[in-house]
PDB file of C-alpha atoms in Angstrom:
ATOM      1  CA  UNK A  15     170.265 -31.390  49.767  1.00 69.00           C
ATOM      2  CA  UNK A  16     167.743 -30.571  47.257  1.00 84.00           C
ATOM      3  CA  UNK A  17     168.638 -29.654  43.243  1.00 88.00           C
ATOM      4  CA  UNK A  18     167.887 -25.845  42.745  1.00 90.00           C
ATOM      5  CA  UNK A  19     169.554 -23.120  40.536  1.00 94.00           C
ATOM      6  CA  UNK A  20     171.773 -21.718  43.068  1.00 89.00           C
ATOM      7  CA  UNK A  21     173.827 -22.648  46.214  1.00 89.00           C
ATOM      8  CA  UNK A  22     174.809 -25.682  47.064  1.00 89.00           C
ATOM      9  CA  UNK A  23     172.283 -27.510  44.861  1.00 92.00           C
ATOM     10  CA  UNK A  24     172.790 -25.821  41.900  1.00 93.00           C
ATOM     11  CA  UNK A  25     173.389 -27.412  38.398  1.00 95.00           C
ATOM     12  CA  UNK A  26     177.564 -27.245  38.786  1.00 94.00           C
ATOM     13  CA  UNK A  27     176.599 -29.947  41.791  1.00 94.00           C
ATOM     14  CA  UNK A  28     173.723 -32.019  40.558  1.00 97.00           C
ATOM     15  CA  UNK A  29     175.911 -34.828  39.821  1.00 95.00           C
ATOM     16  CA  UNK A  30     176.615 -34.836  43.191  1.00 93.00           C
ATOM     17  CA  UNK A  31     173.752 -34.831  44.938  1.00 93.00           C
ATOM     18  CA  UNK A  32     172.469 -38.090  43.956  1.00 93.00           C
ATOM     19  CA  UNK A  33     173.846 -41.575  42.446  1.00 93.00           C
ATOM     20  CA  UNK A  34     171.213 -41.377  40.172  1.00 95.00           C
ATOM     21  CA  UNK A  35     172.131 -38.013  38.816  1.00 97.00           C
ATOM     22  CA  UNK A  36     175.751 -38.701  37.698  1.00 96.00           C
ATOM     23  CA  UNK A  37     174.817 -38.550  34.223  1.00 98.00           C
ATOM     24  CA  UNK A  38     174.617 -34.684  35.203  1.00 97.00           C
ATOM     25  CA  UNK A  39     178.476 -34.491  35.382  1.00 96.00           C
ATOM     26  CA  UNK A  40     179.651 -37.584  33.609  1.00 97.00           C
ATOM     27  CA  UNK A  41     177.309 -36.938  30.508  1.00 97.00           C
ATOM     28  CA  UNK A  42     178.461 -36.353  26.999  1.00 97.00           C
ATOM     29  CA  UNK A  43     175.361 -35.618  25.058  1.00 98.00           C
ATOM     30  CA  UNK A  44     174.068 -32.909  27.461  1.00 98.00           C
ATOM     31  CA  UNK A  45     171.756 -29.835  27.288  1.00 98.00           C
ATOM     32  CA  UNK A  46     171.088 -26.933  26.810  1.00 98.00           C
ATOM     33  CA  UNK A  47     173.912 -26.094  24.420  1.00 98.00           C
ATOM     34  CA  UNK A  48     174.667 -22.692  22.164  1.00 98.00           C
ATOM     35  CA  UNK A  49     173.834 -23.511  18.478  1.00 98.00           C
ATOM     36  CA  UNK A  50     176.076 -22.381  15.999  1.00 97.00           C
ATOM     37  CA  UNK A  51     177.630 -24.242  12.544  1.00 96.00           C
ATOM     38  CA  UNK A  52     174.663 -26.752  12.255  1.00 98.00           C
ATOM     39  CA  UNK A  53     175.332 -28.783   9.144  1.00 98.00           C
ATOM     40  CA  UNK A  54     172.641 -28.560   6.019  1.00 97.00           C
ATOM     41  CA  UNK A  55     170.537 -31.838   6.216  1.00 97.00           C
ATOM     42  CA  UNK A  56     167.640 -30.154   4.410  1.00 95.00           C
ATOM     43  CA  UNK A  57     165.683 -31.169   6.862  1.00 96.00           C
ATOM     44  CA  UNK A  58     161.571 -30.921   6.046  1.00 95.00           C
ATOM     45  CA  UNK A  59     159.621 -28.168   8.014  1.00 95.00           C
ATOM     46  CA  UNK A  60     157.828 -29.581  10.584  1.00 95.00           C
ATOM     47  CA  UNK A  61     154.263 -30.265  10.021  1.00 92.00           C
ATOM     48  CA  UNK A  62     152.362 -29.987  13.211  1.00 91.00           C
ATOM     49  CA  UNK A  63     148.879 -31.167  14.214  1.00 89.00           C
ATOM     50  CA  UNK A  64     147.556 -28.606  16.683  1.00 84.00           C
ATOM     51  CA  UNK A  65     145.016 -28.710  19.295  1.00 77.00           C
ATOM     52  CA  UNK A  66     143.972 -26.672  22.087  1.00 68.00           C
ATOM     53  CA  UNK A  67     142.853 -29.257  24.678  1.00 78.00           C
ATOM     54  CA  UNK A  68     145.085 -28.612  27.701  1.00 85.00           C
ATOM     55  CA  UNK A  69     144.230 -30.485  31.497  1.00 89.00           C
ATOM     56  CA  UNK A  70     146.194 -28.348  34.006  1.00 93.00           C
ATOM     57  CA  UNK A  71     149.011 -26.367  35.690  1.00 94.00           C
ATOM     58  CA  UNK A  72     151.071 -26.503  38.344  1.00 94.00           C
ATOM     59  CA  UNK A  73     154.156 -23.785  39.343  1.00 93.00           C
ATOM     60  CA  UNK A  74     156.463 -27.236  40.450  1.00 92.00           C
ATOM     61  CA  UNK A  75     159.149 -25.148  42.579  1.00 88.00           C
ATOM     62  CA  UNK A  76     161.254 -25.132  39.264  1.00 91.00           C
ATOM     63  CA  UNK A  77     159.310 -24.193  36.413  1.00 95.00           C
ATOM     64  CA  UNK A  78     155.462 -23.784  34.952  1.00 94.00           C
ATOM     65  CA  UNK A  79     154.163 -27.095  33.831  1.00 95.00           C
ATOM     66  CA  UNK A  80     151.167 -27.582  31.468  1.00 93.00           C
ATOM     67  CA  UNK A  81     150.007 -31.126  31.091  1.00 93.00           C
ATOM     68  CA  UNK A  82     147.638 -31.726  27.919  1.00 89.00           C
ATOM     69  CA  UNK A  83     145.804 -33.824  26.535  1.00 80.00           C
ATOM     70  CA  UNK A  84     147.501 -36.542  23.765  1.00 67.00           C
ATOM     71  CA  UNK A  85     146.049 -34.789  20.834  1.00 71.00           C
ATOM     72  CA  UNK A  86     148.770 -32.691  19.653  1.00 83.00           C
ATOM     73  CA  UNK A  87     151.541 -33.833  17.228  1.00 91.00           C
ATOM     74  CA  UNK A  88     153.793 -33.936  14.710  1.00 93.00           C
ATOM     75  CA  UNK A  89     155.958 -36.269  12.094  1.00 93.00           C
ATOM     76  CA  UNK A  90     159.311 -36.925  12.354  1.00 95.00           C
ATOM     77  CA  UNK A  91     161.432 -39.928  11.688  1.00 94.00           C
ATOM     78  CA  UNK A  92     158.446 -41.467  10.166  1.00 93.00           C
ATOM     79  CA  UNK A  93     156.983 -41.758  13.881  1.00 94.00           C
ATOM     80  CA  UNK A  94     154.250 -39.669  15.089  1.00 94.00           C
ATOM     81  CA  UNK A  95     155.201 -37.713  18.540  1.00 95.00           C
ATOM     82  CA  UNK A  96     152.596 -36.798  20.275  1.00 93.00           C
ATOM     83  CA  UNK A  97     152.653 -33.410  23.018  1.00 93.00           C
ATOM     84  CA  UNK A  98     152.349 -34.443  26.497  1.00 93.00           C
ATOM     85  CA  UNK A  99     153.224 -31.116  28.476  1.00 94.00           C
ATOM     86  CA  UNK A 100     155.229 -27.984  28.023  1.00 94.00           C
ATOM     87  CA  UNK A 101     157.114 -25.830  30.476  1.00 96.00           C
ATOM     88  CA  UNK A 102     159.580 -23.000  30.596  1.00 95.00           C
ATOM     89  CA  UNK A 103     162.314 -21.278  31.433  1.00 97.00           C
ATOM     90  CA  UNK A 104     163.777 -17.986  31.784  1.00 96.00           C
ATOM     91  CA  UNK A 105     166.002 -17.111  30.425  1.00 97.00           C
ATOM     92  CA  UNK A 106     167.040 -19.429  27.957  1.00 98.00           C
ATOM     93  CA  UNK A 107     168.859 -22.466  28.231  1.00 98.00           C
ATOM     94  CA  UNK A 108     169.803 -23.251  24.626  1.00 98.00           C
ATOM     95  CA  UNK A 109     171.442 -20.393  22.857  1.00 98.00           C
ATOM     96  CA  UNK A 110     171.493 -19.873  19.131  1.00 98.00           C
ATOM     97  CA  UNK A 111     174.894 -18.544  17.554  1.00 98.00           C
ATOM     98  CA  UNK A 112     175.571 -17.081  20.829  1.00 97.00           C
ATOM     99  CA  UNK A 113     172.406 -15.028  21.745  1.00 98.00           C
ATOM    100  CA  UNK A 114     170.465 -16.066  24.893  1.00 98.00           C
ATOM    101  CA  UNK A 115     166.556 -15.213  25.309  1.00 98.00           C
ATOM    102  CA  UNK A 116     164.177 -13.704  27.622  1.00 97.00           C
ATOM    103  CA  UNK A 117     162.457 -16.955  27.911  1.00 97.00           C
ATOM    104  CA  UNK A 118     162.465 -20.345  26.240  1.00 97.00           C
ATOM    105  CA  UNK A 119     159.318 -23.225  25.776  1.00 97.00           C
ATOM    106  CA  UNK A 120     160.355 -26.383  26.062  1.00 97.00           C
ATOM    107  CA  UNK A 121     157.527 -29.145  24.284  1.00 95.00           C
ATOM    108  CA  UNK A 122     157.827 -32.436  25.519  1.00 95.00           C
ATOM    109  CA  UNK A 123     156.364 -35.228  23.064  1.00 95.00           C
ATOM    110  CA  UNK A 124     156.857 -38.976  23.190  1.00 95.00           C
ATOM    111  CA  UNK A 125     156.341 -41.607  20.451  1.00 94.00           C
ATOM    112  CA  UNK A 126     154.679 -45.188  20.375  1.00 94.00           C
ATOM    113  CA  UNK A 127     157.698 -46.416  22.207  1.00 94.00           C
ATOM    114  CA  UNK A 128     158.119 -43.968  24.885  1.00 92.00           C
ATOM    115  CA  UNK A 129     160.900 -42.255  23.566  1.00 94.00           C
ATOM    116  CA  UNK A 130     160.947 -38.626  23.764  1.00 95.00           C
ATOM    117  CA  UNK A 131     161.667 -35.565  21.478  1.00 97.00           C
ATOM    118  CA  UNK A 132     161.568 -32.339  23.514  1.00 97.00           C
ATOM    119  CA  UNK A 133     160.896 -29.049  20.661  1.00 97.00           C
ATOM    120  CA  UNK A 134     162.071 -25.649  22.136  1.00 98.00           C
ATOM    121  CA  UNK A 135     161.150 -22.405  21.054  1.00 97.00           C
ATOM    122  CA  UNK A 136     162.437 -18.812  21.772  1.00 98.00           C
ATOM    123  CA  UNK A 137     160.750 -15.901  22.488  1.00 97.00           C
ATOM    124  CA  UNK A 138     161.984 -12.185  21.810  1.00 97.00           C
ATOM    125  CA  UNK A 139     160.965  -8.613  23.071  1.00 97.00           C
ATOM    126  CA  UNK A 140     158.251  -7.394  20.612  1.00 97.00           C
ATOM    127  CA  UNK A 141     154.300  -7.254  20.297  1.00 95.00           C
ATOM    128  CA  UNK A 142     152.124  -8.196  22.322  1.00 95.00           C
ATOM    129  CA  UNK A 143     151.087 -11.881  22.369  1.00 91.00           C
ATOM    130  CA  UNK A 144     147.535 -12.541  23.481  1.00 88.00           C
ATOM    131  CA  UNK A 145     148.412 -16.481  23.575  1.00 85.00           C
ATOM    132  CA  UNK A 146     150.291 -15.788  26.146  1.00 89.00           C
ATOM    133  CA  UNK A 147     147.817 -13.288  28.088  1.00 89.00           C
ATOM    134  CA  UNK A 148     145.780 -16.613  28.175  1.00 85.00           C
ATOM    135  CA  UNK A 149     148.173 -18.591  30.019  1.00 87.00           C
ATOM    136  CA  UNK A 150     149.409 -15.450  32.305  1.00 90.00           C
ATOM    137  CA  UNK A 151     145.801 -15.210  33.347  1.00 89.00           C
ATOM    138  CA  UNK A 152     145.932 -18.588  35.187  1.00 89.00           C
ATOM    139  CA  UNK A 153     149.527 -18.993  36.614  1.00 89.00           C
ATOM    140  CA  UNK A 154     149.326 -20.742  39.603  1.00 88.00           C
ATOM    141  CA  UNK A 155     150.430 -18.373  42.620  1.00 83.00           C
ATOM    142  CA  UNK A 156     150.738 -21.134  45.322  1.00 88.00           C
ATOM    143  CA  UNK A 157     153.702 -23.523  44.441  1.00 89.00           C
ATOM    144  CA  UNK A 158     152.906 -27.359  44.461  1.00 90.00           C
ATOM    145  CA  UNK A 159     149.392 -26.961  43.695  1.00 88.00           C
ATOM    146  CA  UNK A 160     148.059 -28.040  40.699  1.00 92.00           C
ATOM    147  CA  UNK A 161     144.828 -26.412  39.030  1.00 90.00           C
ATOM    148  CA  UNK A 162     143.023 -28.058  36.036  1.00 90.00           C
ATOM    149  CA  UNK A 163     142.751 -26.012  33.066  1.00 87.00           C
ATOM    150  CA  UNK A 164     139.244 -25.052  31.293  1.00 79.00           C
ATOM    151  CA  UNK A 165     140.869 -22.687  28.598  1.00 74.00           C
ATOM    152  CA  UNK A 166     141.844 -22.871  25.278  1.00 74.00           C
ATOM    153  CA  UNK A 167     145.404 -22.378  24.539  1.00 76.00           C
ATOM    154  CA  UNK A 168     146.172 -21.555  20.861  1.00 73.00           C
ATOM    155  CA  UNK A 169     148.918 -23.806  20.864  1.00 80.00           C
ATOM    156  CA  UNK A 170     149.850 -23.336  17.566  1.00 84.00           C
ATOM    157  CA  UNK A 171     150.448 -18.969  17.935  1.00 79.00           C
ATOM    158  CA  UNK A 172     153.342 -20.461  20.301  1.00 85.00           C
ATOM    159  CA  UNK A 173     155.256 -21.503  17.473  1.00 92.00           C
ATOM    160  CA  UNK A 174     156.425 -19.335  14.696  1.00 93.00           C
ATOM    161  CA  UNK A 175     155.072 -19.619  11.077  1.00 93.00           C
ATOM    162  CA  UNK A 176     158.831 -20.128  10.215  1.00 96.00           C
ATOM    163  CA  UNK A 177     158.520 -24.051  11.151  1.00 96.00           C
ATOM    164  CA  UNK A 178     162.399 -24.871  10.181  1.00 97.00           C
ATOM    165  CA  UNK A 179     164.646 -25.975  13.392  1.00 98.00           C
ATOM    166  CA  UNK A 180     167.788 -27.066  14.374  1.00 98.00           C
ATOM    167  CA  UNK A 181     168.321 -31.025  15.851  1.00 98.00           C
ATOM    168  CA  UNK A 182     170.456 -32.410  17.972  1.00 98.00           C
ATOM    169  CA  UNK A 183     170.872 -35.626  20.114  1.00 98.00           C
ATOM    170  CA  UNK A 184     171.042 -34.111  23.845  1.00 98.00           C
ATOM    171  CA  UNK A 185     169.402 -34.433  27.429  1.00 98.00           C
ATOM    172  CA  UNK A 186     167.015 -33.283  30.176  1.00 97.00           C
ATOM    173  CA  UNK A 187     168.146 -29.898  31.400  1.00 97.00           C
ATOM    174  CA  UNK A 188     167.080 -31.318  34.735  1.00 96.00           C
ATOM    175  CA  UNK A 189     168.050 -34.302  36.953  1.00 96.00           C
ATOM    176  CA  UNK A 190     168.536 -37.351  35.904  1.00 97.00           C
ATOM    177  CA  UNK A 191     170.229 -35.565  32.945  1.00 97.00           C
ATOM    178  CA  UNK A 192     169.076 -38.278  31.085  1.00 97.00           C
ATOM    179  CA  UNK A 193     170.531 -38.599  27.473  1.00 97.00           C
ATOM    180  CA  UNK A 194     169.164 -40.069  24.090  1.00 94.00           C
ATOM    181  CA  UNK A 195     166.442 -37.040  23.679  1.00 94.00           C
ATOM    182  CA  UNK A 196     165.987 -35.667  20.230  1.00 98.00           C
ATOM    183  CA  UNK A 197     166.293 -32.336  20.166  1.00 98.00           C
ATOM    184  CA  UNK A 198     164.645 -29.458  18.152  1.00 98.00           C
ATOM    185  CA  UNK A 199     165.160 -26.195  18.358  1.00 98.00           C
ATOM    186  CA  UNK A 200     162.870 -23.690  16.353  1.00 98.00           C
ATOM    187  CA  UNK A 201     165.098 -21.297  14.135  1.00 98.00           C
ATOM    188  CA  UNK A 202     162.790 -18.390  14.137  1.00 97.00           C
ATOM    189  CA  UNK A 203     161.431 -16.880  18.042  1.00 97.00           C
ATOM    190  CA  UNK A 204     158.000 -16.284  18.853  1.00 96.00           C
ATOM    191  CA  UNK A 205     157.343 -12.442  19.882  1.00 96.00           C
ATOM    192  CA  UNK A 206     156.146 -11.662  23.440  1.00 96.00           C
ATOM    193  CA  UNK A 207     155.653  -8.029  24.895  1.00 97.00           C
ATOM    194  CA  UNK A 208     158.551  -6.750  27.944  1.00 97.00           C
ATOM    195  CA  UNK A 209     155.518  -6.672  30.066  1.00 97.00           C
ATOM    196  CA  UNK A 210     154.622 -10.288  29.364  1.00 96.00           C
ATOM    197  CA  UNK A 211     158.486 -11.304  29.662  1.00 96.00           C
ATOM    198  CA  UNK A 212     158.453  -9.951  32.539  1.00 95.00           C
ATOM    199  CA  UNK A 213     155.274 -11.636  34.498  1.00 93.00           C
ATOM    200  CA  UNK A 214     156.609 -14.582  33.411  1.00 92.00           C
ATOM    201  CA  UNK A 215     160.041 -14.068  34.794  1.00 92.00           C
ATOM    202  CA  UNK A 216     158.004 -12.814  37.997  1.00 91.00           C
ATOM    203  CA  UNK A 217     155.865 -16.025  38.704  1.00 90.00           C
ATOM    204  CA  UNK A 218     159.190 -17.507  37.988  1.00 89.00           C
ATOM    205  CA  UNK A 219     160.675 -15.757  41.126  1.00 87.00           C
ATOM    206  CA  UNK A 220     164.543 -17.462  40.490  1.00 90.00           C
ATOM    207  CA  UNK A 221     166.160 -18.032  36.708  1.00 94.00           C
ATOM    208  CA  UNK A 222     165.692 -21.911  35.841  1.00 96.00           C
ATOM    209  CA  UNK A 223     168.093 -22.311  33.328  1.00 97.00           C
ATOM    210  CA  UNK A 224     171.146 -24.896  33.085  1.00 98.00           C
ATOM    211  CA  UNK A 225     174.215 -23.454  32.171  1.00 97.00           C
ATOM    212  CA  UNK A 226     175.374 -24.278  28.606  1.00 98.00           C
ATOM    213  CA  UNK A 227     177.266 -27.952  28.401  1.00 98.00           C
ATOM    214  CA  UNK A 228     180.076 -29.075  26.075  1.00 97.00           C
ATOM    215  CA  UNK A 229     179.095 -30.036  22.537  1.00 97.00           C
ATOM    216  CA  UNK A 230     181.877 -33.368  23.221  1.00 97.00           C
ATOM    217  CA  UNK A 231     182.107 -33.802  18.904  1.00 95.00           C
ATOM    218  CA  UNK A 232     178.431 -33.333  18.475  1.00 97.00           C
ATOM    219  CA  UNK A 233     176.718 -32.282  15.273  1.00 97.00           C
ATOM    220  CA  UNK A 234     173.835 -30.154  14.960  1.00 98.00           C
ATOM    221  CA  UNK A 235     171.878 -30.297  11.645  1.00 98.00           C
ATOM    222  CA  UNK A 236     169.454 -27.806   9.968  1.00 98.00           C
TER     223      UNK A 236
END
């Protein structure tokens, strides 16, 4: 039995499936999660480092994957994380104060020691966003295969000028479910037309997103 989004494999039985995926139902720091009460911790804007280097993309059966290039990053914790490939899903996995979007980034980055921070950001219905034409140009229409990448990707009009967020300690949103992430999620979403929404959603063929999992005593900070 393979992990998928429905069925039989889908995320209610992931902890099932596999010894090594019982973190999936045993977990108490998991993702996605709805956002709501975050506690004041005046935490600093982030201050990114942007770059539009990117390598490739591949449609993986579950989501879009862009790998890039380790030139991208921010500072947080008094570490430097650095980008190593973003992805999404729609619709949303996190929600914020109850609201679920069209279609959520998720922005992997790892520090000196491996450990990972994964950034999300929201999108919303409104104008057009020619970042995103970019990257709609080149999805991949044969799953599995992975194409390198010769374009630029104004990386940083995926983000909103807004650069507050939410954190929280959480998980992958995919098997293992492994826990210990650091997670950010932008306050403010990024606009994106119905018609791109909707290609994206399209090449997407199935909704990829976890259902929301228990906060178990968590805080979330702002």
């Amino acid at each position: 039995m393979t992990r998928s989004y429905e069925g039989k494999g889908s995320p209610e039985h992931w902890g099932e499936l596999s010894e090594q995926w019982q973190t999936c139902k045993e977990g108490m720091y998991q993702s996605p999660i709805n956002i709501s009460h975050p506690v004041s911790a005046n935490l600093p804007p982030l201050d990114f480092n942007f770059h539009t280097n990117v390598k490739s993309i591949v449609n993986n059966g579950h989501t879009i994957q862009i790998t890039v290039h380790d030139e991208d990053d921010f500072l947080l914790d008094g570490q430097i994380w650095n980008l190593k490939q973003f992805h999404f899903h729609s619709p949303s996995e996190n929600h914020i104060n109850g609201q679920r979007f069209p279609l959520e980034l998720h922005f992997f980055h790892a520090n000196s020691q491996g450990e990972l921070a994964v950034l999300a950001v929201m999108l919303t219905p409104g104008k057009t966003n020619p970042a995103l034409d970019i990257l709609l140009d080149v999805l991949p229409t044969t799953v599995h295969q992975e194409q390198a990448l010769q374009q630029d990707m104004m990386l940083e009009k995926r983000f909103p000028q807004d650069k507050h967020y939410y954190r929280f300690s959480g998980s992958l949103t995919t098997p293992p479910c492994t826990e210990g992430f650091i997670c950010l999620v932008m306050k403010r979403p990024v606009e994106a037309s119905h018609a791109q929404l909707a290609r994206f959603a399209r090449a997407l063929r199935n909704a990829n997103n976890r259902p929301l999992q228990p906060l178990h005593g968590r805080q979330i900070t702002e």
